[in-house]
Short mmCIF file of C-alpha atoms in Angstrom, two decimals:
data_model
loop_
_atom_site.label_atom_id
_atom_site.label_comp_id
_atom_site.label_asym_id
_atom_site.label_seq_id
_atom_site.Cartn_x
_atom_site.Cartn_y
_atom_site.Cartn_z
CA GLN A 21 0.00 0.00 0.00
CA VAL A 22 1.29 3.44 -0.92
CA GLN A 23 2.28 5.51 2.09
CA LEU A 24 3.54 9.05 2.29
CA VAL A 25 5.03 10.75 5.34
CA GLU A 26 5.88 14.45 5.36
CA SER A 27 8.40 16.14 7.61
CA GLY A 28 10.43 19.32 7.80
CA GLY A 29 7.77 21.85 8.67
CA GLY A 30 8.29 24.43 11.36
CA SER A 31 8.08 28.05 12.36
CA VAL A 32 10.25 30.61 10.61
CA GLN A 33 10.36 34.33 10.16
CA ALA A 34 9.51 35.97 6.87
CA GLY A 35 12.39 35.64 4.47
CA GLY A 36 13.47 32.34 5.94
CA SER A 37 13.74 28.93 4.31
CA LEU A 38 12.47 25.43 4.90
CA ARG A 39 12.93 22.11 3.14
CA LEU A 40 9.97 19.77 3.37
CA SER A 41 10.42 16.04 2.83
CA CYS A 42 7.97 13.39 1.76
CA THR A 43 9.16 9.83 2.26
CA THR A 44 7.32 7.36 0.08
CA TRP A 45 7.01 3.59 -0.02
CA GLY A 46 4.68 0.80 -0.95
CA TYR A 47 4.39 1.28 -4.71
CA SER A 48 5.88 -0.91 -7.40
CA PHE A 49 6.18 1.75 -10.09
CA THR A 50 6.84 5.49 -10.12
CA PRO A 51 3.78 7.70 -9.74
CA SER A 52 2.82 9.62 -12.86
CA CYS A 53 2.90 12.74 -10.72
CA MET A 54 3.85 13.76 -7.20
CA GLY A 55 2.53 16.99 -5.83
CA TRP A 56 2.80 19.32 -2.88
CA PHE A 57 -0.41 20.95 -1.75
CA ARG A 58 -1.28 23.25 1.14
CA GLN A 59 -4.29 24.29 3.11
CA ALA A 60 -4.52 27.31 5.35
CA PRO A 61 -7.23 27.63 8.01
CA GLY A 62 -10.52 28.65 6.46
CA LYS A 63 -9.23 28.26 2.93
CA GLU A 64 -9.50 25.58 0.29
CA ARG A 65 -6.63 23.25 -0.40
CA GLU A 66 -4.43 24.52 -3.20
CA GLU A 67 -1.67 23.07 -5.30
CA VAL A 68 1.85 24.33 -4.70
CA ALA A 69 4.13 22.31 -6.98
CA GLY A 70 4.23 19.07 -8.88
CA ILE A 71 6.70 16.85 -10.67
CA GLY A 72 5.87 14.41 -13.41
CA GLU A 73 7.33 11.01 -14.07
CA ASP A 74 9.66 12.54 -16.67
CA GLY A 75 10.86 15.22 -14.26
CA THR A 76 8.70 18.00 -15.66
CA THR A 77 7.78 20.45 -12.91
CA SER A 78 4.98 22.92 -12.37
CA TYR A 79 4.57 25.64 -9.76
CA ALA A 80 1.73 27.80 -8.55
CA ASP A 81 2.17 31.44 -9.49
CA SER A 82 2.19 32.38 -5.81
CA VAL A 83 5.39 30.39 -5.15
CA LYS A 84 7.14 30.47 -8.51
CA GLY A 85 10.75 31.50 -8.15
CA ARG A 86 10.78 30.76 -4.42
CA VAL A 87 10.09 27.03 -4.39
CA THR A 88 11.73 23.98 -5.94
CA ILE A 89 10.32 20.45 -6.08
CA PHE A 90 12.69 17.55 -6.62
CA TRP A 91 13.30 13.87 -5.92
CA ASP A 92 16.29 12.23 -4.36
CA ASN A 93 18.23 9.98 -6.73
CA ALA A 94 16.36 6.85 -5.66
CA LYS A 95 12.96 8.54 -6.04
CA ILE A 96 12.07 7.58 -2.50
CA THR A 97 12.01 11.01 -0.91
CA LEU A 98 10.34 14.00 -2.50
CA TYR A 99 11.45 17.46 -1.42
CA LEU A 100 10.03 20.94 -1.47
CA GLU A 101 12.68 23.59 -0.99
CA MET A 102 11.08 26.87 0.02
CA ASN A 103 12.95 30.17 0.18
CA ASN A 104 12.00 33.75 0.95
CA LEU A 105 8.97 32.52 2.87
CA LYS A 106 6.07 34.90 3.40
CA PRO A 107 3.36 34.94 6.08
CA GLU A 108 0.85 33.94 3.38
CA ASP A 109 2.76 30.68 2.97
CA THR A 110 1.51 29.61 6.41
CA ALA A 111 -0.46 26.40 5.96
CA MET A 112 -0.48 22.65 6.43
CA TYR A 113 1.54 21.16 3.60
CA TYR A 114 0.71 17.77 2.12
CA CYS A 115 2.38 15.59 -0.45
CA ALA A 116 0.28 13.39 -2.67
CA ALA A 117 0.75 10.78 -5.39
CA SER A 118 -1.13 10.22 -8.60
CA PHE A 119 -0.95 7.18 -10.84
CA ALA A 120 -3.39 8.60 -13.36
CA VAL A 121 -2.77 8.00 -17.03
CA TRP A 122 -2.54 11.63 -18.06
CA GLY A 123 -1.82 13.19 -21.41
CA GLY A 124 -1.94 16.79 -20.28
CA SER A 125 0.50 18.95 -18.40
CA VAL A 126 1.66 18.50 -14.83
CA GLY A 127 -0.01 21.79 -13.94
CA GLU A 128 -3.35 20.57 -15.30
CA LEU A 129 -3.08 17.31 -13.36
CA LEU A 130 -2.25 19.18 -10.14
CA ARG A 131 -5.58 20.97 -10.34
CA ARG A 132 -7.37 17.61 -10.40
CA HIS A 133 -7.01 16.82 -6.70
CA GLU A 134 -9.37 13.86 -7.06
CA LEU A 135 -6.76 12.11 -9.22
CA PHE A 136 -4.38 12.03 -6.24
CA PRO A 137 -5.68 9.14 -4.13
CA TYR A 138 -2.67 8.92 -1.81
CA TRP A 139 -1.95 11.66 0.70
CA GLY A 140 0.35 12.14 3.65
CA GLN A 141 -0.74 13.42 7.02
CA GLY A 142 0.74 16.87 6.48
CA THR A 143 3.41 19.04 8.03
CA GLN A 144 2.74 22.52 9.40
CA VAL A 145 4.56 25.57 8.09
CA THR A 146 4.16 28.82 10.00
CA VAL A 147 5.77 32.04 8.78
CA SER A 148 5.75 35.07 11.05
CA SER A 149 6.21 38.64 9.91
#
């Protein structure tokens, strides 16, 4: 069974950095897409970044240029490197896996949250001003 466990969240001041990790196991082939999502209190869950099976990446406009998504060499741990953090980045961050057969872009797949059946428990990021 596919399992995902996030770590690396914490409390930082604006302008600081964090690296989130998502350790994965239980699948026999690489997901078609891995994504990072976030949900702030009182707001809907939103996509942050995604990486396709071929390494293609996609980022939300709100984090573009400040965030990088990447795998380790073994494709066991997924990372989200976040720099120049802002108070509006405060949220619970989740990683998720999709095995959908998808002919569109990574960005388009990220918006289809229902195609990500496997989710971690989340890690909290809090950015103070």
